[in-house]
Amino acid sequence: MSLRNMSTAPQAREQTYSISDLAREFDVTPRTIRFYEDQRLLAPQRSGSRRIYGKRDYVRLKLILRGKRLGLSLSEVAAMFDIYDTARDEKPQLAQFLAALAERREQLERQRADIDEMLGEISVFEAQSRKILAAGRKAGAKTGKTAA
């Protein structure tokens, strides 16, 4: 990742990133990053038509992608960002994050139960089909015919 420094004062230097830096770092497309901007989740500075992302945008993009991987919606991620931006401490954000995780866990557990049920039905149908095929082969062998 290439880093750029926009300020000349040593104490004011902040790591900055281009859109291609972030896209490469997080293995997403620049279009994805622009979409997150449109959703007001990222707010880069501008230098002409160039976007300049700071550490805040870097961390936010990391959190957006982590939230998506966990199954959170962008509106849930945005709500957590809003809480973080306005709260004096991080407890409200953590409480909301825990609630979102609990909801996602319940959803995944329901899906897992549904999948387990479907796998059980598939096993029953497979066993029945094998039994029918085996009975057909035995019947074909007795009559001298082979099943195709």
PDB file of C-alpha atoms in Angstrom:
ATOM      1  CA  MET A   1       0.000   0.000   0.000  1.00  0.00           C
ATOM      2  CA  SER A   2       1.393   3.360  -0.879  1.00  0.00           C
ATOM      3  CA  LEU A   3       1.047   6.059   1.708  1.00  0.00           C
ATOM      4  CA  ARG A   4       0.877   9.746   0.999  1.00  0.00           C
ATOM      5  CA  ASN A   5       1.394  12.663   3.310  1.00  0.00           C
ATOM      6  CA  MET A   6      -0.708  15.706   2.551  1.00  0.00           C
ATOM      7  CA  SER A   7       0.701  18.039   5.184  1.00  0.00           C
ATOM      8  CA  THR A   8       4.245  19.338   5.374  1.00  0.00           C
ATOM      9  CA  ALA A   9       4.234  19.849   9.150  1.00  0.00           C
ATOM     10  CA  PRO A  10       5.709  16.719  10.779  1.00  0.00           C
ATOM     11  CA  GLN A  11       3.307  16.705  13.734  1.00  0.00           C
ATOM     12  CA  ALA A  12       0.250  17.157  11.490  1.00  0.00           C
ATOM     13  CA  ARG A  13       1.084  14.334   9.069  1.00  0.00           C
ATOM     14  CA  GLU A  14      -1.580  11.763   8.715  1.00  0.00           C
ATOM     15  CA  GLN A  15      -1.465   8.620   6.660  1.00  0.00           C
ATOM     16  CA  THR A  16      -3.592   9.032   3.571  1.00  0.00           C
ATOM     17  CA  TYR A  17      -4.719   6.571   0.952  1.00  0.00           C
ATOM     18  CA  SER A  18      -5.951   6.767  -2.603  1.00  0.00           C
ATOM     19  CA  ILE A  19      -9.044   4.870  -3.693  1.00  0.00           C
ATOM     20  CA  SER A  20      -6.816   2.322  -5.424  1.00  0.00           C
ATOM     21  CA  ASP A  21      -4.739   1.911  -2.234  1.00  0.00           C
ATOM     22  CA  LEU A  22      -7.873   1.017  -0.264  1.00  0.00           C
ATOM     23  CA  ALA A  23      -9.253  -1.176  -3.029  1.00  0.00           C
ATOM     24  CA  ARG A  24      -6.010  -3.156  -3.117  1.00  0.00           C
ATOM     25  CA  GLU A  25      -5.655  -3.322   0.666  1.00  0.00           C
ATOM     26  CA  PHE A  26      -9.190  -4.633   1.239  1.00  0.00           C
ATOM     27  CA  ASP A  27      -9.610  -6.559  -2.023  1.00  0.00           C
ATOM     28  CA  VAL A  28     -12.658  -4.581  -3.127  1.00  0.00           C
ATOM     29  CA  THR A  29     -13.338  -2.545  -6.235  1.00  0.00           C
ATOM     30  CA  PRO A  30     -13.122   1.246  -6.355  1.00  0.00           C
ATOM     31  CA  ARG A  31     -16.802   1.145  -7.294  1.00  0.00           C
ATOM     32  CA  THR A  32     -17.557  -0.538  -3.957  1.00  0.00           C
ATOM     33  CA  ILE A  33     -15.704   2.201  -2.115  1.00  0.00           C
ATOM     34  CA  ARG A  34     -17.580   4.889  -4.046  1.00  0.00           C
ATOM     35  CA  PHE A  35     -20.844   3.124  -3.156  1.00  0.00           C
ATOM     36  CA  TYR A  36     -19.947   3.328   0.544  1.00  0.00           C
ATOM     37  CA  GLU A  37     -19.281   7.032   0.018  1.00  0.00           C
ATOM     38  CA  ASP A  38     -22.724   7.420  -1.577  1.00  0.00           C
ATOM     39  CA  GLN A  39     -24.168   5.734   1.513  1.00  0.00           C
ATOM     40  CA  ARG A  40     -22.276   8.302   3.637  1.00  0.00           C
ATOM     41  CA  LEU A  41     -20.227   5.636   5.375  1.00  0.00           C
ATOM     42  CA  LEU A  42     -16.943   7.073   4.085  1.00  0.00           C
ATOM     43  CA  ALA A  43     -16.073  10.747   3.667  1.00  0.00           C
ATOM     44  CA  PRO A  44     -12.782  11.316   1.866  1.00  0.00           C
ATOM     45  CA  GLN A  45     -11.258  14.716   1.378  1.00  0.00           C
ATOM     46  CA  ARG A  46     -10.983  15.976  -2.177  1.00  0.00           C
ATOM     47  CA  SER A  47      -8.036  17.368  -4.052  1.00  0.00           C
ATOM     48  CA  GLY A  48      -9.548  18.336  -7.362  1.00  0.00           C
ATOM     49  CA  SER A  49     -11.212  15.160  -8.587  1.00  0.00           C
ATOM     50  CA  ARG A  50      -8.978  12.899  -6.449  1.00  0.00           C
ATOM     51  CA  ARG A  51     -10.309  11.282  -3.323  1.00  0.00           C
ATOM     52  CA  ILE A  52      -7.965  11.316  -0.336  1.00  0.00           C
ATOM     53  CA  TYR A  53      -8.833   8.879   2.427  1.00  0.00           C
ATOM     54  CA  GLY A  54      -7.526   9.246   5.954  1.00  0.00           C
ATOM     55  CA  LYS A  55      -7.063   6.803   8.803  1.00  0.00           C
ATOM     56  CA  ARG A  56     -10.724   7.280   9.829  1.00  0.00           C
ATOM     57  CA  ASP A  57     -11.926   6.098   6.401  1.00  0.00           C
ATOM     58  CA  TYR A  58      -9.453   3.209   6.491  1.00  0.00           C
ATOM     59  CA  VAL A  59     -10.829   2.011   9.845  1.00  0.00           C
ATOM     60  CA  ARG A  60     -14.434   2.569   8.754  1.00  0.00           C
ATOM     61  CA  LEU A  61     -13.926   0.537   5.581  1.00  0.00           C
ATOM     62  CA  LYS A  62     -12.422  -2.246   7.652  1.00  0.00           C
ATOM     63  CA  LEU A  63     -15.458  -2.166   9.980  1.00  0.00           C
ATOM     64  CA  ILE A  64     -17.936  -2.049   7.078  1.00  0.00           C
ATOM     65  CA  LEU A  65     -16.404  -5.155   5.532  1.00  0.00           C
ATOM     66  CA  ARG A  66     -16.273  -6.932   8.894  1.00  0.00           C
ATOM     67  CA  GLY A  67     -19.936  -6.079   9.494  1.00  0.00           C
ATOM     68  CA  LYS A  68     -20.897  -7.391   6.060  1.00  0.00           C
ATOM     69  CA  ARG A  69     -18.968 -10.604   6.698  1.00  0.00           C
ATOM     70  CA  LEU A  70     -20.957 -11.019   9.919  1.00  0.00           C
ATOM     71  CA  GLY A  71     -24.186 -10.468   8.003  1.00  0.00           C
ATOM     72  CA  LEU A  72     -24.985  -6.972   9.203  1.00  0.00           C
ATOM     73  CA  SER A  73     -26.773  -4.620   6.843  1.00  0.00           C
ATOM     74  CA  LEU A  74     -25.186  -1.344   5.810  1.00  0.00           C
ATOM     75  CA  SER A  75     -27.887   0.505   7.726  1.00  0.00           C
ATOM     76  CA  GLU A  76     -26.912  -1.396  10.891  1.00  0.00           C
ATOM     77  CA  VAL A  77     -23.264  -0.502  10.319  1.00  0.00           C
ATOM     78  CA  ALA A  78     -24.234   3.134   9.684  1.00  0.00           C
ATOM     79  CA  ALA A  79     -26.286   3.226  12.897  1.00  0.00           C
ATOM     80  CA  MET A  80     -23.283   2.018  14.868  1.00  0.00           C
ATOM     81  CA  PHE A  81     -21.098   4.659  13.244  1.00  0.00           C
ATOM     82  CA  ASP A  82     -23.680   7.303  14.194  1.00  0.00           C
ATOM     83  CA  ILE A  83     -23.680   6.140  17.807  1.00  0.00           C
ATOM     84  CA  TYR A  84     -19.905   6.134  17.885  1.00  0.00           C
ATOM     85  CA  ASP A  85     -19.716   9.623  16.379  1.00  0.00           C
ATOM     86  CA  THR A  86     -22.147  11.102  18.914  1.00  0.00           C
ATOM     87  CA  ALA A  87     -21.428   9.070  22.070  1.00  0.00           C
ATOM     88  CA  ARG A  88     -18.972  10.199  24.710  1.00  0.00           C
ATOM     89  CA  ASP A  89     -18.009   6.585  25.301  1.00  0.00           C
ATOM     90  CA  GLU A  90     -18.285   3.410  23.289  1.00  0.00           C
ATOM     91  CA  LYS A  91     -20.771   1.549  25.527  1.00  0.00           C
ATOM     92  CA  PRO A  92     -23.871   2.391  23.422  1.00  0.00           C
ATOM     93  CA  GLN A  93     -22.094   1.274  20.267  1.00  0.00           C
ATOM     94  CA  LEU A  94     -20.965  -1.971  21.888  1.00  0.00           C
ATOM     95  CA  ALA A  95     -24.452  -2.642  23.235  1.00  0.00           C
ATOM     96  CA  GLN A  96     -25.970  -2.144  19.776  1.00  0.00           C
ATOM     97  CA  PHE A  97     -23.245  -4.302  18.220  1.00  0.00           C
ATOM     98  CA  LEU A  98     -23.986  -7.092  20.703  1.00  0.00           C
ATOM     99  CA  ALA A  99     -27.707  -6.861  19.924  1.00  0.00           C
ATOM    100  CA  ALA A 100     -27.006  -7.041  16.183  1.00  0.00           C
ATOM    101  CA  LEU A 101     -24.706 -10.024  16.705  1.00  0.00           C
ATOM    102  CA  ALA A 102     -27.309 -11.813  18.822  1.00  0.00           C
ATOM    103  CA  GLU A 103     -29.940 -11.261  16.134  1.00  0.00           C
ATOM    104  CA  ARG A 104     -27.574 -12.536  13.444  1.00  0.00           C
ATOM    105  CA  ARG A 105     -26.689 -15.586  15.567  1.00  0.00           C
ATOM    106  CA  GLU A 106     -30.387 -16.457  15.961  1.00  0.00           C
ATOM    107  CA  GLN A 107     -30.908 -16.116  12.208  1.00  0.00           C
ATOM    108  CA  LEU A 108     -27.938 -18.377  11.439  1.00  0.00           C
ATOM    109  CA  GLU A 109     -29.049 -20.956  13.997  1.00  0.00           C
ATOM    110  CA  ARG A 110     -32.523 -21.052  12.395  1.00  0.00           C
ATOM    111  CA  GLN A 111     -30.898 -21.487   8.991  1.00  0.00           C
ATOM    112  CA  ARG A 112     -28.676 -24.256  10.358  1.00  0.00           C
ATOM    113  CA  ALA A 113     -31.736 -26.049  11.782  1.00  0.00           C
ATOM    114  CA  ASP A 114     -33.479 -25.747   8.415  1.00  0.00           C
ATOM    115  CA  ILE A 115     -30.392 -27.069   6.633  1.00  0.00           C
ATOM    116  CA  ASP A 116     -30.089 -29.983   9.072  1.00  0.00           C
ATOM    117  CA  GLU A 117     -33.746 -30.836   8.474  1.00  0.00           C
ATOM    118  CA  MET A 118     -33.292 -30.706   4.684  1.00  0.00           C
ATOM    119  CA  LEU A 119     -30.158 -32.860   4.895  1.00  0.00           C
ATOM    120  CA  GLY A 120     -32.117 -35.410   6.907  1.00  0.00           C
ATOM    121  CA  GLU A 121     -34.846 -35.495   4.242  1.00  0.00           C
ATOM    122  CA  ILE A 122     -32.220 -35.882   1.515  1.00  0.00           C
ATOM    123  CA  SER A 123     -30.719 -38.833   3.398  1.00  0.00           C
ATOM    124  CA  VAL A 124     -34.134 -40.505   3.608  1.00  0.00           C
ATOM    125  CA  PHE A 125     -34.792 -39.996  -0.120  1.00  0.00           C
ATOM    126  CA  GLU A 126     -31.310 -41.242  -0.995  1.00  0.00           C
ATOM    127  CA  ALA A 127     -31.811 -44.381   1.072  1.00  0.00           C
ATOM    128  CA  GLN A 128     -35.240 -45.013  -0.478  1.00  0.00           C
ATOM    129  CA  SER A 129     -33.870 -44.463  -3.995  1.00  0.00           C
ATOM    130  CA  ARG A 130     -30.923 -46.804  -3.409  1.00  0.00           C
ATOM    131  CA  LYS A 131     -33.268 -49.452  -2.035  1.00  0.00           C
ATOM    132  CA  ILE A 132     -35.529 -49.177  -5.105  1.00  0.00           C
ATOM    133  CA  LEU A 133     -32.532 -49.307  -7.461  1.00  0.00           C
ATOM    134  CA  ALA A 134     -31.096 -52.331  -5.651  1.00  0.00           C
ATOM    135  CA  ALA A 135     -34.470 -54.126  -5.765  1.00  0.00           C
ATOM    136  CA  GLY A 136     -34.716 -53.366  -9.500  1.00  0.00           C
ATOM    137  CA  ARG A 137     -31.268 -54.837 -10.148  1.00  0.00           C
ATOM    138  CA  LYS A 138     -32.139 -58.000  -8.245  1.00  0.00           C
ATOM    139  CA  ALA A 139     -35.401 -58.349 -10.160  1.00  0.00           C
ATOM    140  CA  GLY A 140     -33.580 -57.731 -13.452  1.00  0.00           C
ATOM    141  CA  ALA A 141     -30.940 -60.331 -12.585  1.00  0.00           C
ATOM    142  CA  LYS A 142     -33.596 -62.976 -11.887  1.00  0.00           C
ATOM    143  CA  THR A 143     -35.264 -62.372 -15.262  1.00  0.00           C
ATOM    144  CA  GLY A 144     -31.990 -61.985 -17.138  1.00  0.00           C
ATOM    145  CA  LYS A 145     -32.548 -58.276 -17.820  1.00  0.00           C
ATOM    146  CA  THR A 146     -30.210 -55.546 -16.647  1.00  0.00           C
ATOM    147  CA  ALA A 147     -31.385 -52.138 -15.576  1.00  0.00           C
ATOM    148  CA  ALA A 148     -30.163 -49.280 -17.748  1.00  0.00           C
TER     149      ALA A 148
END
